[in-house]
mmCIF file of C-alpha atoms in Angstrom:
data_model
loop_
_atom_site.group_PDB
_atom_site.id
_atom_site.type_symbol
_atom_site.label_atom_id
_atom_site.label_comp_id
_atom_site.label_asym_id
_atom_site.label_seq_id
_atom_site.Cartn_x
_atom_site.Cartn_y
_atom_site.Cartn_z
ATOM 1 C CA SER V 1 5.484 -6.884 -2.380
ATOM 2 C CA GLY V 2 2.304 -8.368 -3.763
ATOM 3 C CA THR V 3 2.247 -8.748 -7.545
ATOM 4 C CA GLY V 4 4.536 -5.772 -8.007
ATOM 5 C CA THR V 5 1.821 -3.149 -8.022
ATOM 6 C CA LEU V 6 4.515 -0.552 -7.373
ATOM 7 C CA GLU V 7 5.982 -1.258 -10.807
ATOM 8 C CA ALA V 8 2.542 -0.701 -12.338
ATOM 9 C CA GLY V 9 2.848 2.928 -11.253
ATOM 10 C CA LEU V 10 6.221 3.306 -12.962
ATOM 11 C CA PRO V 11 5.599 2.877 -16.698
ATOM 12 C CA GLY V 12 8.780 1.889 -18.484
ATOM 13 C CA ALA V 13 10.592 0.762 -15.345
ATOM 14 C CA LYS V 14 12.540 -2.484 -15.693
ATOM 15 C CA PRO V 15 12.637 -4.802 -12.650
ATOM 16 C CA VAL V 16 16.192 -6.107 -12.250
ATOM 17 C CA ARG V 17 15.638 -8.126 -9.060
ATOM 18 C CA ALA V 18 12.617 -9.229 -7.020
ATOM 19 C CA VAL V 19 13.091 -10.873 -3.640
ATOM 20 C CA GLU V 20 10.096 -12.936 -2.519
ATOM 21 C CA ILE V 21 10.121 -16.263 -0.678
ATOM 22 C CA ASN V 22 6.437 -17.033 -1.317
ATOM 23 C CA GLU V 23 6.240 -19.030 -4.547
ATOM 24 C CA ALA V 24 2.607 -18.123 -5.307
ATOM 25 C CA LYS V 25 3.278 -14.401 -4.941
ATOM 26 C CA LEU V 26 6.444 -14.570 -7.026
ATOM 27 C CA LYS V 27 4.616 -16.535 -9.718
ATOM 28 C CA ALA V 28 2.032 -13.754 -9.864
ATOM 29 C CA TYR V 29 4.830 -11.163 -10.011
ATOM 30 C CA ASN V 30 6.591 -12.928 -12.890
ATOM 31 C CA LYS V 31 3.335 -13.268 -14.805
ATOM 32 C CA ALA V 32 2.487 -9.595 -14.322
ATOM 33 C CA HIS V 33 5.886 -8.268 -15.376
ATOM 34 C CA GLY V 34 7.211 -10.882 -17.793
ATOM 35 C CA THR V 35 10.138 -11.737 -15.520
ATOM 36 C CA ASN V 36 11.559 -15.099 -14.474
ATOM 37 C CA PHE V 37 12.802 -14.568 -10.924
ATOM 38 C CA SER V 38 13.215 -17.539 -8.583
ATOM 39 C CA PRO V 39 11.994 -17.569 -4.960
ATOM 40 C CA SER V 40 14.581 -16.097 -2.604
ATOM 41 C CA SER V 41 14.796 -14.612 0.849
ATOM 42 C CA VAL V 42 15.794 -11.113 1.838
ATOM 43 C CA LEU V 43 17.847 -12.846 4.532
ATOM 44 C CA ASP V 44 20.061 -14.391 1.839
ATOM 45 C CA ASP V 45 23.328 -12.503 1.348
ATOM 46 C CA GLN V 46 23.136 -13.314 -2.359
ATOM 47 C CA ALA V 47 20.150 -10.971 -2.673
ATOM 48 C CA ILE V 48 22.270 -8.090 -1.370
ATOM 49 C CA LYS V 49 25.127 -9.034 -3.702
ATOM 50 C CA ASP V 50 22.711 -9.043 -6.640
ATOM 51 C CA LEU V 51 21.353 -5.671 -5.562
ATOM 52 C CA LYS V 52 24.827 -4.135 -5.418
ATOM 53 C CA LYS V 53 25.732 -5.553 -8.825
ATOM 54 C CA ALA V 54 22.522 -4.321 -10.449
ATOM 55 C CA ASP V 55 22.990 -0.769 -9.084
ATOM 56 C CA PRO V 56 19.272 0.015 -9.564
ATOM 57 C CA ASP V 57 17.721 3.465 -9.643
ATOM 58 C CA LEU V 58 15.334 2.360 -6.898
ATOM 59 C CA PHE V 59 15.384 -0.139 -4.051
ATOM 60 C CA HIS V 60 11.907 -0.610 -2.561
ATOM 61 C CA ALA V 61 10.943 -2.642 0.496
ATOM 62 C CA SER V 62 7.591 -3.378 2.146
ATOM 63 C CA PRO V 63 8.559 -5.406 5.231
ATOM 64 C CA GLU V 64 6.075 -7.362 7.344
ATOM 65 C CA CYS V 65 3.826 -4.929 9.186
ATOM 66 C CA LYS V 66 1.549 -6.916 11.531
ATOM 67 C CA ILE V 67 4.048 -6.764 14.377
ATOM 68 C CA PHE V 68 3.953 -2.940 14.263
ATOM 69 C CA SER V 69 0.239 -2.609 15.011
ATOM 70 C CA ARG V 70 -1.021 -0.233 17.691
ATOM 71 C CA ALA V 71 -1.119 -3.092 20.176
ATOM 72 C CA ARG V 72 2.674 -3.385 20.166
ATOM 73 C CA THR V 73 3.672 -1.282 23.140
ATOM 74 C CA ALA V 74 6.689 -3.284 24.301
ATOM 75 C CA LYS V 75 10.137 -1.724 24.191
ATOM 76 C CA ALA V 76 11.544 -4.139 21.618
ATOM 77 C CA LEU V 77 10.652 -6.965 19.285
ATOM 78 C CA PRO V 78 10.807 -10.419 20.884
ATOM 79 C CA ARG V 79 14.148 -12.172 20.536
ATOM 80 C CA GLY V 80 14.296 -14.389 17.465
ATOM 81 C CA CYS V 81 11.470 -12.493 15.726
ATOM 82 C CA VAL V 82 11.837 -12.847 11.957
ATOM 83 C CA ASP V 83 10.567 -9.285 11.491
ATOM 84 C CA LEU V 84 13.721 -8.053 13.210
ATOM 85 C CA ASP V 85 15.799 -10.167 10.834
ATOM 86 C CA PHE V 86 13.985 -8.576 7.880
ATOM 87 C CA LEU V 87 14.655 -5.081 9.221
ATOM 88 C CA ASN V 88 18.345 -5.840 9.713
ATOM 89 C CA ALA V 89 18.536 -7.258 6.191
ATOM 90 C CA ILE V 90 17.083 -4.047 4.748
ATOM 91 C CA ILE V 91 19.579 -1.983 6.743
ATOM 92 C CA LYS V 92 22.403 -4.194 5.501
ATOM 93 C CA ALA V 93 21.234 -3.777 1.904
ATOM 94 C CA ILE V 94 21.256 0.000 2.336
ATOM 95 C CA LYS V 95 24.746 0.035 3.856
ATOM 96 C CA VAL V 96 26.359 -2.514 1.534
ATOM 97 C CA ALA V 97 24.640 -2.013 -1.819
ATOM 98 C CA ARG V 98 23.936 1.738 -1.411
ATOM 99 C CA PRO V 99 21.242 1.941 -4.115
ATOM 100 C CA LYS V 100 20.692 5.394 -5.600
ATOM 101 C CA ASN V 101 17.199 5.807 -4.144
ATOM 102 C CA VAL V 102 15.399 3.923 -1.393
ATOM 103 C CA THR V 103 11.699 3.744 -0.580
ATOM 104 C CA ILE V 104 10.143 1.818 2.287
ATOM 105 C CA GLU V 105 6.401 1.385 2.856
ATOM 106 C CA ASN V 106 4.816 0.280 6.116
ATOM 107 C CA VAL V 107 1.877 0.924 8.415
ATOM 108 C CA PRO V 108 1.809 4.401 10.022
ATOM 109 C CA ASP V 109 2.487 2.904 13.459
ATOM 110 C CA TYR V 110 5.908 1.779 12.260
ATOM 111 C CA GLU V 111 7.185 5.250 13.112
ATOM 112 C CA THR V 112 6.171 5.073 16.784
ATOM 113 C CA ALA V 113 5.850 1.358 17.604
ATOM 114 C CA PHE V 114 8.213 0.111 20.290
ATOM 115 C CA GLY V 115 8.989 3.700 21.169
ATOM 116 C CA GLY V 116 10.182 4.427 17.643
ATOM 117 C CA LYS V 117 13.218 2.186 18.188
ATOM 118 C CA TYR V 118 13.222 0.507 14.770
ATOM 119 C CA PHE V 119 12.200 3.584 12.812
ATOM 120 C CA LYS V 120 15.194 5.334 14.376
ATOM 121 C CA GLU V 121 17.542 2.453 13.536
ATOM 122 C CA LEU V 122 16.431 2.485 9.923
ATOM 123 C CA THR V 123 16.613 6.248 9.416
ATOM 124 C CA GLU V 124 19.969 6.458 11.187
ATOM 125 C CA ALA V 125 21.275 3.817 8.780
ATOM 126 C CA LEU V 126 20.100 5.969 5.885
ATOM 127 C CA HIS V 127 21.744 9.084 7.334
ATOM 128 C CA ASP V 128 25.007 7.278 8.108
ATOM 129 C CA SER V 129 25.103 5.900 4.555
ATOM 130 C CA GLY V 130 24.892 9.356 3.020
ATOM 131 C CA TYR V 131 21.179 9.579 2.244
ATOM 132 C CA ARG V 132 18.794 12.479 2.634
ATOM 133 C CA TRP V 133 15.372 11.209 3.662
ATOM 134 C CA ARG V 134 11.885 12.195 4.664
ATOM 135 C CA ALA V 135 8.952 10.224 6.079
ATOM 136 C CA ASP V 136 5.304 10.953 5.302
ATOM 137 C CA THR V 137 2.077 9.216 6.209
ATOM 138 C CA VAL V 138 -0.263 9.366 3.221
ATOM 139 C CA ASN V 139 -3.649 7.773 2.587
ATOM 140 C CA ALA V 140 -4.182 6.803 -1.047
ATOM 141 C CA LYS V 141 -7.757 8.072 -0.899
ATOM 142 C CA ASP V 142 -6.360 11.590 -0.324
ATOM 143 C CA LEU V 143 -4.667 11.215 -3.716
ATOM 144 C CA GLY V 144 -8.017 10.466 -5.343
ATOM 145 C CA ALA V 145 -8.004 6.679 -4.903
ATOM 146 C CA ALA V 146 -11.274 4.767 -4.651
ATOM 147 C CA ALA V 147 -9.906 2.652 -1.806
ATOM 148 C CA SER V 148 -8.378 3.711 1.477
ATOM 149 C CA ARG V 149 -4.764 2.749 2.159
ATOM 150 C CA ASP V 150 -3.010 4.649 4.955
ATOM 151 C CA ARG V 151 0.731 4.052 4.878
ATOM 152 C CA LEU V 152 4.035 5.477 6.053
ATOM 153 C CA TYR V 153 6.437 6.175 3.200
ATOM 154 C CA ILE V 154 10.136 6.624 3.889
ATOM 155 C CA ARG V 155 11.875 8.039 0.824
ATOM 156 C CA ALA V 156 15.611 8.542 0.573
ATOM 157 C CA THR V 157 18.190 9.539 -2.032
ATOM 158 C CA ARG V 158 21.950 9.833 -2.138
ATOM 159 C CA ILE V 159 21.978 11.528 -5.556
ATOM 160 C CA LYS V 160 23.172 15.116 -5.399
ATOM 161 C CA GLY V 161 20.494 17.454 -6.707
ATOM 162 C CA ASN V 162 17.666 14.938 -6.353
ATOM 163 C CA VAL V 163 14.570 16.428 -4.767
ATOM 164 C CA ILE V 164 12.368 14.520 -2.318
ATOM 165 C CA PRO V 165 9.080 16.314 -2.918
ATOM 166 C CA PRO V 166 6.419 16.558 -0.222
ATOM 167 C CA PRO V 167 3.124 14.735 -0.781
ATOM 168 C CA PRO V 168 0.781 16.609 -3.123
ATOM 169 C CA PRO V 169 -2.225 18.489 -1.731
ATOM 170 C CA LYS V 170 -5.231 16.373 -0.819
ATOM 171 C CA VAL V 171 -7.947 15.886 -3.425
ATOM 172 C CA PRO V 172 -11.452 14.391 -3.075
ATOM 173 C CA GLU V 173 -11.434 10.635 -2.572
ATOM 174 C CA GLY V 174 -12.624 8.334 -5.323
ATOM 175 C CA ASP V 175 -15.980 6.549 -5.407
ATOM 176 C CA TRP V 176 -15.676 2.772 -5.089
ATOM 177 C CA TRP V 177 -19.072 2.128 -6.695
ATOM 178 C CA GLU V 178 -18.453 4.323 -9.738
ATOM 179 C CA THR V 179 -15.059 2.637 -10.131
ATOM 180 C CA ILE V 180 -16.304 -0.937 -10.303
ATOM 181 C CA LYS V 181 -20.029 -0.901 -11.108
ATOM 182 C CA ASP V 182 -19.430 -1.789 -14.774
ATOM 183 C CA LEU V 183 -17.865 -5.063 -13.558
ATOM 184 C CA MET V 184 -21.007 -6.114 -11.671
ATOM 185 C CA PRO V 185 -22.500 -8.191 -14.539
ATOM 186 C CA LYS V 186 -19.587 -10.638 -14.166
ATOM 187 C CA ALA V 187 -19.798 -10.832 -10.366
ATOM 188 C CA LYS V 188 -21.154 -14.044 -8.854
ATOM 189 C CA LYS V 189 -24.485 -13.715 -7.076
ATOM 190 C CA GLU V 190 -24.182 -15.256 -3.636
ATOM 191 C CA THR V 191 -27.774 -15.004 -2.407
ATOM 192 C CA ASP V 192 -31.092 -13.313 -3.084
ATOM 193 C CA ASP V 193 -31.398 -12.158 0.533
ATOM 194 C CA TRP V 194 -28.204 -10.979 2.193
ATOM 195 C CA HIS V 195 -30.096 -10.280 5.428
ATOM 196 C CA THR V 196 -30.028 -14.012 6.182
ATOM 197 C CA LEU V 197 -26.397 -14.761 5.195
ATOM 198 C CA LYS V 198 -24.928 -17.295 7.596
ATOM 199 C CA LYS V 199 -22.041 -19.696 7.880
ATOM 200 C CA LYS V 200 -22.671 -23.233 6.725
ATOM 201 C CA GLY V 201 -24.579 -25.108 9.425
ATOM 202 C CA ALA V 202 -25.198 -21.980 11.529
ATOM 203 C CA LYS V 203 -28.669 -20.996 12.730
ATOM 204 C CA GLU V 204 -28.113 -17.251 13.002
ATOM 205 C CA PRO V 205 -26.927 -14.769 10.330
ATOM 206 C CA LEU V 206 -23.294 -13.683 10.348
ATOM 207 C CA VAL V 207 -22.586 -11.294 13.229
ATOM 208 C CA GLY V 208 -21.364 -8.754 10.694
ATOM 209 C CA ILE V 209 -24.663 -8.945 8.812
ATOM 210 C CA GLN V 210 -26.528 -8.391 12.061
ATOM 211 C CA ALA V 211 -24.304 -5.365 12.742
ATOM 212 C CA VAL V 212 -25.056 -3.953 9.284
ATOM 213 C CA LYS V 213 -28.806 -4.357 9.819
ATOM 214 C CA ARG V 214 -28.552 -2.479 13.130
ATOM 215 C CA ALA V 215 -26.460 0.253 11.472
ATOM 216 C CA ILE V 216 -29.088 0.671 8.752
ATOM 217 C CA LYS V 217 -31.830 0.888 11.371
ATOM 218 C CA GLU V 218 -29.823 3.535 13.254
ATOM 219 C CA GLY V 219 -29.117 5.525 10.089
ATOM 220 C CA ARG V 220 -25.347 4.938 10.088
ATOM 221 C CA VAL V 221 -25.471 3.028 6.805
ATOM 222 C CA ARG V 222 -27.967 3.473 3.984
ATOM 223 C CA GLY V 223 -29.803 0.318 2.978
ATOM 224 C CA ASP V 224 -31.299 1.906 -0.138
ATOM 225 C CA GLN V 225 -27.828 2.044 -1.722
ATOM 226 C CA PRO V 226 -25.197 -0.628 -2.472
ATOM 227 C CA ILE V 227 -23.028 -1.508 0.525
ATOM 228 C CA TRP V 228 -19.386 -2.577 0.329
ATOM 229 C CA TYR V 229 -19.011 -5.314 2.949
ATOM 230 C CA ALA V 230 -15.655 -6.851 3.901
ATOM 231 C CA GLY V 231 -14.803 -8.954 6.941
ATOM 232 C CA ASP V 232 -17.348 -10.232 9.424
ATOM 233 C CA GLY V 233 -17.083 -7.673 12.232
ATOM 234 C CA SER V 234 -18.436 -8.691 15.629
ATOM 235 C CA SER V 235 -21.518 -8.279 17.785
ATOM 236 C CA THR V 236 -20.260 -4.821 18.794
ATOM 237 C CA ARG V 237 -18.199 -3.726 15.769
ATOM 238 C CA LEU V 238 -19.279 -3.118 12.191
ATOM 239 C CA PRO V 239 -17.410 -4.948 9.439
ATOM 240 C CA GLN V 240 -15.725 -2.755 6.845
ATOM 241 C CA VAL V 241 -18.664 -1.115 5.061
ATOM 242 C CA ALA V 242 -19.157 1.833 2.730
ATOM 243 C CA ASN V 243 -21.979 3.270 0.646
ATOM 244 C CA PRO V 244 -21.249 4.844 -2.761
ATOM 245 C CA GLY V 245 -19.759 8.331 -2.892
ATOM 246 C CA ARG V 246 -16.617 7.511 -0.940
ATOM 247 C CA ALA V 247 -13.575 5.270 -1.047
ATOM 248 C CA ALA V 248 -13.845 1.616 -0.096
ATOM 249 C CA PRO V 249 -12.197 0.569 3.179
ATOM 250 C CA SER V 250 -8.593 -0.602 2.954
ATOM 251 C CA LEU V 251 -8.151 -3.727 0.829
ATOM 252 C CA MET V 252 -6.824 -6.391 3.175
ATOM 253 C CA ALA V 253 -4.729 -9.417 2.223
ATOM 254 C CA ALA V 254 -6.488 -11.629 4.790
ATOM 255 C CA PRO V 255 -8.469 -14.559 3.287
ATOM 256 C CA GLN V 256 -11.910 -13.120 3.964
ATOM 257 C CA LYS V 257 -14.670 -12.729 1.440
ATOM 258 C CA ALA V 258 -15.728 -9.239 0.365
ATOM 259 C CA ARG V 259 -19.305 -8.690 -0.765
ATOM 260 C CA ILE V 260 -21.530 -6.049 -2.298
ATOM 261 C CA LEU V 261 -24.932 -5.941 -0.635
ATOM 262 C CA MET V 262 -27.632 -4.538 -2.907
ATOM 263 C CA PRO V 263 -30.814 -2.646 -1.952
ATOM 264 C CA ASP V 264 -32.972 -5.411 -3.501
ATOM 265 C CA GLY V 265 -31.460 -7.957 -1.100
ATOM 266 C CA LYS V 266 -29.053 -9.635 -3.506
ATOM 267 C CA SER V 267 -25.457 -10.199 -2.437
ATOM 268 C CA PHE V 268 -22.596 -10.388 -4.935
ATOM 269 C CA GLU V 269 -19.047 -11.601 -4.371
ATOM 270 C CA VAL V 270 -16.323 -9.033 -5.034
ATOM 271 C CA THR V 271 -13.988 -10.203 -7.810
ATOM 272 C CA GLY V 272 -10.234 -9.998 -8.112
ATOM 273 C CA LYS V 273 -10.677 -7.644 -11.077
ATOM 274 C CA MET V 274 -12.678 -5.288 -8.842
ATOM 275 C CA LEU V 275 -9.912 -5.309 -6.223
ATOM 276 C CA ALA V 276 -7.322 -4.567 -8.908
ATOM 277 C CA ARG V 277 -9.411 -1.688 -10.265
ATOM 278 C CA LEU V 278 -9.735 -0.191 -6.760
ATOM 279 C CA GLN V 279 -5.959 -0.512 -6.340
ATOM 280 C CA GLY V 280 -5.550 1.713 -9.392
ATOM 281 C CA LEU V 281 -4.346 -1.096 -11.654
ATOM 282 C CA PRO V 282 -5.259 -1.120 -15.338
ATOM 283 C CA ASP V 283 -7.594 -3.894 -16.461
ATOM 284 C CA SER V 284 -4.720 -5.299 -18.529
ATOM 285 C CA PHE V 285 -2.675 -5.969 -15.368
ATOM 286 C CA LYS V 286 -2.357 -9.715 -14.841
ATOM 287 C CA ILE V 287 -3.611 -10.979 -11.482
ATOM 288 C CA PRO V 288 -4.261 -14.515 -10.199
ATOM 289 C CA SER V 289 -7.632 -15.892 -11.322
ATOM 290 C CA ASN V 290 -8.303 -17.273 -7.838
ATOM 291 C CA TYR V 291 -10.002 -14.575 -5.731
ATOM 292 C CA TYR V 292 -8.155 -15.320 -2.504
ATOM 293 C CA LYS V 293 -4.765 -15.388 -4.234
ATOM 294 C CA ALA V 294 -5.605 -12.117 -5.968
ATOM 295 C CA LYS V 295 -6.708 -10.635 -2.640
ATOM 296 C CA ALA V 296 -3.472 -11.740 -0.958
ATOM 297 C CA VAL V 297 -1.181 -10.139 -3.516
ATOM 298 C CA ILE V 298 -3.230 -6.977 -4.097
ATOM 299 C CA GLY V 299 -3.754 -6.454 -0.367
ATOM 300 C CA ASN V 300 0.016 -6.471 0.095
ATOM 301 C CA GLY V 301 0.723 -4.099 -2.765
ATOM 302 C CA MET V 302 0.998 -0.338 -3.216
ATOM 303 C CA HIS V 303 -1.716 1.785 -4.770
ATOM 304 C CA VAL V 304 -0.731 3.048 -8.205
ATOM 305 C CA LEU V 305 -1.575 6.657 -7.296
ATOM 306 C CA ALA V 306 0.771 6.492 -4.297
ATOM 307 C CA THR V 307 3.586 5.284 -6.530
ATOM 308 C CA ASP V 308 2.915 8.019 -9.057
ATOM 309 C CA ALA V 309 2.727 10.792 -6.445
ATOM 310 C CA LEU V 310 5.515 9.766 -4.083
ATOM 311 C CA ILE V 311 8.007 7.510 -5.832
ATOM 312 C CA ARG V 312 8.038 8.410 -9.505
ATOM 313 C CA PRO V 313 9.170 12.015 -8.825
ATOM 314 C CA LEU V 314 11.971 10.709 -6.591
ATOM 315 C CA ILE V 315 13.585 8.663 -9.319
ATOM 316 C CA ALA V 316 13.222 11.277 -12.050
ATOM 317 C CA GLN V 317 16.602 11.443 -13.804
ATOM 318 C CA THR V 318 17.190 15.147 -13.201
ATOM 319 C CA PRO V 319 15.486 18.038 -11.426
ATOM 320 C CA LEU V 320 14.644 19.390 -14.904
ATOM 321 C CA GLU V 321 12.681 16.230 -15.682
ATOM 322 C CA LEU V 322 10.825 16.696 -12.414
ATOM 323 C CA LEU V 323 10.190 20.305 -13.377
ATOM 324 C CA ALA V 324 8.658 19.281 -16.708
ATOM 325 C CA SER V 325 6.457 16.605 -15.148
ATOM 326 C CA LYS V 326 5.195 18.694 -12.263
ATOM 327 C CA GLY V 327 3.801 21.754 -13.962
ATOM 328 C CA GLY V 328 6.577 24.306 -14.250
ATOM 329 C CA THR V 329 8.998 26.446 -12.298
ATOM 330 C CA ALA V 330 6.689 27.557 -9.495
ATOM 331 C CA ARG V 331 5.792 24.027 -8.478
ATOM 332 C CA LEU V 332 9.409 22.890 -8.540
ATOM 333 C CA ALA V 333 10.409 25.884 -6.461
ATOM 334 C CA VAL V 334 7.937 25.003 -3.711
ATOM 335 C CA GLU V 335 9.077 21.378 -3.742
ATOM 336 C CA LEU V 336 12.715 22.425 -3.712
ATOM 337 C CA GLY V 337 12.010 24.670 -0.764
ATOM 338 C CA GLU V 338 10.324 21.838 1.110
ATOM 339 C CA ALA V 339 13.228 19.515 0.372
ATOM 340 C CA LEU V 340 15.732 22.081 1.604
ATOM 341 C CA LYS V 341 13.603 22.666 4.684
ATOM 342 C CA VAL V 342 13.782 18.958 5.469
ATOM 343 C CA ASP V 343 17.554 19.187 5.232
ATOM 344 C CA HIS V 344 17.552 22.120 7.666
ATOM 345 C CA LEU V 345 18.968 24.519 5.087
ATOM 346 C CA ASP V 346 17.914 28.163 5.226
ATOM 347 C CA PHE V 347 16.919 28.573 1.575
ATOM 348 C CA VAL V 348 13.152 28.104 1.717
ATOM 349 C CA GLU V 349 12.157 31.687 0.865
ATOM 350 C CA GLY V 350 14.714 31.896 -1.916
ATOM 351 C CA ALA V 351 13.463 28.640 -3.374
ATOM 352 C CA LYS V 352 9.882 29.893 -3.397
ATOM 353 C CA ASN V 353 11.012 32.874 -5.477
ATOM 354 C CA PHE V 354 13.089 30.696 -7.803
#
């Protein structure tokens, strides 16, 4: 999804097929990775045929997630819902193409939405097709990222001997301000007094700005430090805000402006390069020059640290390669024990003493 930010976390990986119906997103993908894929739909049987022929080391999917929000308490998706078609297409790809490794990213509520019906269908398809799998909810900021991104990761393998390691221990979150402050000189100044920001033709400041001013007055946000400001909030709810020293709120794909409010009153527009930096992408990574297009593709992508921590170890060629990349025998033994524990095998203690 997005511009292929997952691939950015897999140095040396070669994309053999990208399925994306949105021409703008696919154009960004091709530009970022030097590919020449044409727009296509996951609902097209040809995509599954291509997948089977390519026999890739990894098949990754990030299906539409809005329908799986906390508000979805019904027992099933509405009839004719395209999200259900996407899910069935992913299941068909797993059953027909049987790629070596499978990873699926979605919102955490995917596991429990609609009573867990679709999570169960997907994981049963993996089990029935000969895969071992595990599901973990991980926030990128707990991996050291400077932006929050809480996601469910389903990882599966059918390769004998492949280990599905547990998520690494949590580390301190990154600092959004320290990550992007050197890019501020190229940011566009929006106003000299953000306290009066308003929509064109409106008499009152944005409701989100009013909420920020109240939060500063109440001590919930510090006005003597830069403030990350995204979305417009409401009269009762703060927009997404953060002072330095912590990760920025989750980077959303929605076409809303993100701003940095400064203590001296100036307001600067967040740039696409800043979003890419917060997503863990190198400055050399090619993103759309238009801010809203960059926001759309980055907001739909995976954080590089999540790819490195959760997916790269899965597709390591052999357990020995994983051993070398993860710090030695002791670490591999713990991960092997966790993997065996997931498979309900009684070798955990032996693995720890490996």
